[in-house]
PDB file of C-alpha atoms in Angstrom:
ATOM      1  CA  UNK A   1     -27.454 -16.568 104.213  1.00 92.00           C
ATOM      2  CA  UNK A   2     -25.193 -15.010 107.161  1.00 90.00           C
ATOM      3  CA  UNK A   3     -22.052 -14.244 107.553  1.00 89.00           C
ATOM      4  CA  UNK A   4     -20.170 -14.820 110.363  1.00 87.00           C
ATOM      5  CA  UNK A   5     -16.142 -14.714 111.439  1.00 90.00           C
ATOM      6  CA  UNK A   6     -13.955 -17.411 111.284  1.00 88.00           C
ATOM      7  CA  UNK A   7     -10.075 -16.732 112.202  1.00 89.00           C
ATOM      8  CA  UNK A   8      -9.570 -20.398 112.339  1.00 91.00           C
ATOM      9  CA  UNK A   9     -11.606 -21.475 109.045  1.00 92.00           C
ATOM     10  CA  UNK A  10     -10.439 -25.125 108.269  1.00 94.00           C
ATOM     11  CA  UNK A  11      -8.055 -25.964 105.978  1.00 95.00           C
ATOM     12  CA  UNK A  12     -11.002 -27.480 103.388  1.00 95.00           C
ATOM     13  CA  UNK A  13     -12.809 -23.763 103.516  1.00 94.00           C
ATOM     14  CA  UNK A  14      -9.887 -21.975 103.223  1.00 93.00           C
ATOM     15  CA  UNK A  15      -8.885 -24.107 100.237  1.00 91.00           C
ATOM     16  CA  UNK A  16     -12.805 -24.113  98.767  1.00 94.00           C
ATOM     17  CA  UNK A  17     -12.200 -19.968  98.727  1.00 92.00           C
ATOM     18  CA  UNK A  18      -9.176 -20.103  96.954  1.00 87.00           C
ATOM     19  CA  UNK A  19     -10.243 -22.627  94.168  1.00 87.00           C
ATOM     20  CA  UNK A  20     -13.647 -20.704  93.863  1.00 90.00           C
ATOM     21  CA  UNK A  21     -11.521 -17.627  92.652  1.00 86.00           C
ATOM     22  CA  UNK A  22      -9.295 -19.219  90.821  1.00 83.00           C
ATOM     23  CA  UNK A  23     -11.759 -21.074  88.803  1.00 85.00           C
ATOM     24  CA  UNK A  24     -13.706 -17.479  88.582  1.00 87.00           C
ATOM     25  CA  UNK A  25     -10.376 -16.137  86.894  1.00 84.00           C
ATOM     26  CA  UNK A  26      -9.629 -18.587  84.660  1.00 84.00           C
ATOM     27  CA  UNK A  27     -13.220 -17.783  82.943  1.00 86.00           C
ATOM     28  CA  UNK A  28     -12.569 -14.145  83.171  1.00 86.00           C
ATOM     29  CA  UNK A  29      -8.945 -14.676  81.326  1.00 83.00           C
ATOM     30  CA  UNK A  30      -9.810 -17.215  79.453  1.00 79.00           C
ATOM     31  CA  UNK A  31      -6.335 -19.748  80.973  1.00 76.00           C
ATOM     32  CA  UNK A  32      -5.675 -21.344  84.592  1.00 71.00           C
ATOM     33  CA  UNK A  33      -4.487 -19.118  87.108  1.00 72.00           C
ATOM     34  CA  UNK A  34      -2.790 -21.976  89.269  1.00 75.00           C
ATOM     35  CA  UNK A  35      -0.123 -20.462  91.403  1.00 82.00           C
ATOM     36  CA  UNK A  36       3.306 -22.324  90.777  1.00 89.00           C
ATOM     37  CA  UNK A  37       5.719 -21.678  93.729  1.00 93.00           C
ATOM     38  CA  UNK A  38       8.866 -20.068  93.177  1.00 95.00           C
ATOM     39  CA  UNK A  39      11.608 -20.667  95.931  1.00 96.00           C
ATOM     40  CA  UNK A  40      14.814 -20.400  96.104  1.00 96.00           C
ATOM     41  CA  UNK A  41      17.279 -20.970  98.988  1.00 96.00           C
ATOM     42  CA  UNK A  42      21.171 -20.141 100.398  1.00 97.00           C
ATOM     43  CA  UNK A  43      23.404 -22.191 102.845  1.00 97.00           C
ATOM     44  CA  UNK A  44      26.465 -21.628 103.977  1.00 96.00           C
ATOM     45  CA  UNK A  45      29.521 -23.773 103.799  1.00 96.00           C
ATOM     46  CA  UNK A  46      28.363 -26.066 106.562  1.00 97.00           C
ATOM     47  CA  UNK A  47      24.522 -26.387 104.959  1.00 96.00           C
ATOM     48  CA  UNK A  48      22.990 -23.665 107.499  1.00 97.00           C
ATOM     49  CA  UNK A  49      19.924 -21.560 105.780  1.00 97.00           C
ATOM     50  CA  UNK A  50      21.282 -17.876 105.595  1.00 97.00           C
ATOM     51  CA  UNK A  51      18.252 -16.573 103.299  1.00 97.00           C
ATOM     52  CA  UNK A  52      15.798 -17.652 101.079  1.00 97.00           C
ATOM     53  CA  UNK A  53      12.831 -16.151  98.285  1.00 97.00           C
ATOM     54  CA  UNK A  54       9.585 -17.366  98.768  1.00 97.00           C
ATOM     55  CA  UNK A  55       7.352 -16.567  95.805  1.00 96.00           C
ATOM     56  CA  UNK A  56       5.290 -17.846  92.952  1.00 95.00           C
ATOM     57  CA  UNK A  57       4.513 -17.400  89.043  1.00 94.00           C
ATOM     58  CA  UNK A  58       0.890 -16.920  87.773  1.00 90.00           C
ATOM     59  CA  UNK A  59      -0.205 -16.023  84.608  1.00 88.00           C
ATOM     60  CA  UNK A  60       2.442 -14.175  82.737  1.00 91.00           C
ATOM     61  CA  UNK A  61       3.804 -12.569  86.666  1.00 94.00           C
ATOM     62  CA  UNK A  62       6.423 -13.592  89.365  1.00 96.00           C
ATOM     63  CA  UNK A  63       4.940 -12.850  92.429  1.00 97.00           C
ATOM     64  CA  UNK A  64       7.798 -11.952  95.335  1.00 97.00           C
ATOM     65  CA  UNK A  65       6.398 -12.779  98.616  1.00 96.00           C
ATOM     66  CA  UNK A  66       9.455 -12.778 101.281  1.00 97.00           C
ATOM     67  CA  UNK A  67      13.187 -12.194 100.393  1.00 97.00           C
ATOM     68  CA  UNK A  68      15.015 -12.703 103.564  1.00 97.00           C
ATOM     69  CA  UNK A  69      19.046 -13.154 104.094  1.00 97.00           C
ATOM     70  CA  UNK A  70      20.274 -13.393 107.993  1.00 97.00           C
ATOM     71  CA  UNK A  71      21.768  -9.966 109.361  1.00 96.00           C
ATOM     72  CA  UNK A  72      25.019 -11.954 109.426  1.00 96.00           C
ATOM     73  CA  UNK A  73      25.294 -12.226 105.780  1.00 97.00           C
ATOM     74  CA  UNK A  74      23.774  -9.253 104.303  1.00 95.00           C
ATOM     75  CA  UNK A  75      25.729  -6.839 101.809  1.00 95.00           C
ATOM     76  CA  UNK A  76      27.407  -9.935 100.160  1.00 96.00           C
ATOM     77  CA  UNK A  77      25.251 -10.305  97.157  1.00 97.00           C
ATOM     78  CA  UNK A  78      22.970 -12.921  98.835  1.00 97.00           C
ATOM     79  CA  UNK A  79      19.999 -11.146  98.025  1.00 97.00           C
ATOM     80  CA  UNK A  80      20.642  -9.960  94.677  1.00 97.00           C
ATOM     81  CA  UNK A  81      21.814 -13.530  93.891  1.00 97.00           C
ATOM     82  CA  UNK A  82      18.055 -14.875  95.166  1.00 97.00           C
ATOM     83  CA  UNK A  83      16.443 -12.391  93.121  1.00 97.00           C
ATOM     84  CA  UNK A  84      17.946 -12.962  89.999  1.00 97.00           C
ATOM     85  CA  UNK A  85      17.662 -16.695  90.571  1.00 97.00           C
ATOM     86  CA  UNK A  86      13.944 -16.232  90.826  1.00 97.00           C
ATOM     87  CA  UNK A  87      13.588 -13.857  88.018  1.00 97.00           C
ATOM     88  CA  UNK A  88      15.844 -16.159  85.760  1.00 96.00           C
ATOM     89  CA  UNK A  89      13.635 -18.905  86.377  1.00 95.00           C
ATOM     90  CA  UNK A  90      10.522 -17.341  85.884  1.00 95.00           C
ATOM     91  CA  UNK A  91      11.271 -16.155  82.092  1.00 95.00           C
ATOM     92  CA  UNK A  92      12.090 -19.526  81.607  1.00 94.00           C
ATOM     93  CA  UNK A  93       8.542 -20.146  82.500  1.00 93.00           C
ATOM     94  CA  UNK A  94       7.160 -17.146  80.465  1.00 92.00           C
ATOM     95  CA  UNK A  95       7.134 -14.485  82.718  1.00 95.00           C
ATOM     96  CA  UNK A  96       7.273 -11.110  81.625  1.00 96.00           C
ATOM     97  CA  UNK A  97       6.970  -8.805  84.801  1.00 97.00           C
ATOM     98  CA  UNK A  98       7.815  -9.339  88.523  1.00 98.00           C
ATOM     99  CA  UNK A  99       5.805  -7.370  91.357  1.00 98.00           C
ATOM    100  CA  UNK A 100       6.756  -7.236  95.072  1.00 98.00           C
ATOM    101  CA  UNK A 101       6.042  -4.965  98.467  1.00 98.00           C
ATOM    102  CA  UNK A 102       8.506  -3.874 100.730  1.00 98.00           C
ATOM    103  CA  UNK A 103       8.282  -1.658 103.929  1.00 97.00           C
ATOM    104  CA  UNK A 104      10.087   2.017 104.361  1.00 96.00           C
ATOM    105  CA  UNK A 105      11.811   0.308 106.871  1.00 96.00           C
ATOM    106  CA  UNK A 106      12.955  -2.794 104.710  1.00 95.00           C
ATOM    107  CA  UNK A 107      14.811  -2.641 101.270  1.00 95.00           C
ATOM    108  CA  UNK A 108      13.264  -0.504  98.755  1.00 97.00           C
ATOM    109  CA  UNK A 109      16.796   0.891  97.783  1.00 97.00           C
ATOM    110  CA  UNK A 110      18.034  -2.898  97.301  1.00 97.00           C
ATOM    111  CA  UNK A 111      14.818  -3.453  94.863  1.00 98.00           C
ATOM    112  CA  UNK A 112      15.637   0.037  92.895  1.00 98.00           C
ATOM    113  CA  UNK A 113      19.240  -0.736  92.364  1.00 97.00           C
ATOM    114  CA  UNK A 114      17.846  -4.153  90.724  1.00 97.00           C
ATOM    115  CA  UNK A 115      15.643  -2.214  88.306  1.00 97.00           C
ATOM    116  CA  UNK A 116      12.483  -2.467  90.318  1.00 98.00           C
ATOM    117  CA  UNK A 117      10.426   0.583  90.494  1.00 98.00           C
ATOM    118  CA  UNK A 118       7.349   1.933  92.734  1.00 98.00           C
ATOM    119  CA  UNK A 119       4.412   2.075  91.246  1.00 98.00           C
ATOM    120  CA  UNK A 120       2.364   2.598  94.243  1.00 98.00           C
ATOM    121  CA  UNK A 121       2.933   3.865  98.153  1.00 98.00           C
ATOM    122  CA  UNK A 122       0.629   3.551 101.101  1.00 97.00           C
ATOM    123  CA  UNK A 123       1.189   5.929 103.932  1.00 98.00           C
ATOM    124  CA  UNK A 124       0.970   4.998 107.387  1.00 97.00           C
ATOM    125  CA  UNK A 125       0.914   1.148 106.665  1.00 96.00           C
ATOM    126  CA  UNK A 126       2.054   0.114 109.364  1.00 95.00           C
ATOM    127  CA  UNK A 127       1.963   3.400 111.590  1.00 97.00           C
ATOM    128  CA  UNK A 128       4.395   5.863 111.037  1.00 97.00           C
ATOM    129  CA  UNK A 129       6.158   4.155 107.822  1.00 98.00           C
ATOM    130  CA  UNK A 130       5.162   3.306 104.108  1.00 98.00           C
ATOM    131  CA  UNK A 131       4.340   0.559 102.075  1.00 98.00           C
ATOM    132  CA  UNK A 132       5.754   0.532  99.118  1.00 98.00           C
ATOM    133  CA  UNK A 133       4.442  -1.763  95.789  1.00 98.00           C
ATOM    134  CA  UNK A 134       6.828  -2.531  93.345  1.00 98.00           C
ATOM    135  CA  UNK A 135       7.741  -3.964  89.613  1.00 98.00           C
ATOM    136  CA  UNK A 136       9.814  -4.722  87.042  1.00 98.00           C
ATOM    137  CA  UNK A 137       9.762  -6.009  83.452  1.00 97.00           C
ATOM    138  CA  UNK A 138      11.562  -9.254  83.161  1.00 96.00           C
ATOM    139  CA  UNK A 139      11.788  -8.721  79.739  1.00 82.00           C
ATOM    140  CA  UNK A 140      12.655  -5.909  77.157  1.00 64.00           C
ATOM    141  CA  UNK A 141       9.029  -5.283  75.450  1.00 58.00           C
ATOM    142  CA  UNK A 142      10.201  -6.087  71.856  1.00 50.00           C
ATOM    143  CA  UNK A 143      11.736  -8.880  73.065  1.00 51.00           C
ATOM    144  CA  UNK A 144       8.887 -10.695  75.342  1.00 46.00           C
ATOM    145  CA  UNK A 145       7.696 -12.899  72.430  1.00 47.00           C
ATOM    146  CA  UNK A 146       4.423 -14.133  71.563  1.00 44.00           C
TER     147      UNK A 146
END
């Protein structure tokens, strides 16, 4: 066995790693861990993309990877609409929680206003800033169902 660095690994190699871990997770958890994309888009009146959310559903969680709104359209409720739409879609598909991360120079307060709470912070990530990891229950515990 040898370990080597491959910053330009092939798509097939990357897929094999992901598939191997997904299969191992399914054995441990007892069900498939396949990621299902969650994408919400916001366009202006002429069809220009002005915001979007990229995330995925896995097990009972919504994982939010990216939420962006063009600078000229911020503070108009677009980010809130994108996030609420993703949460609503996740709830329909059985998700009970959401998870995201944001940096100290980004949108912690925005997420807190929408019910997210910080559960971990990494200092100096990136240097001089913090990474905040946040979560939110999408449904009250007594209403989450089976």
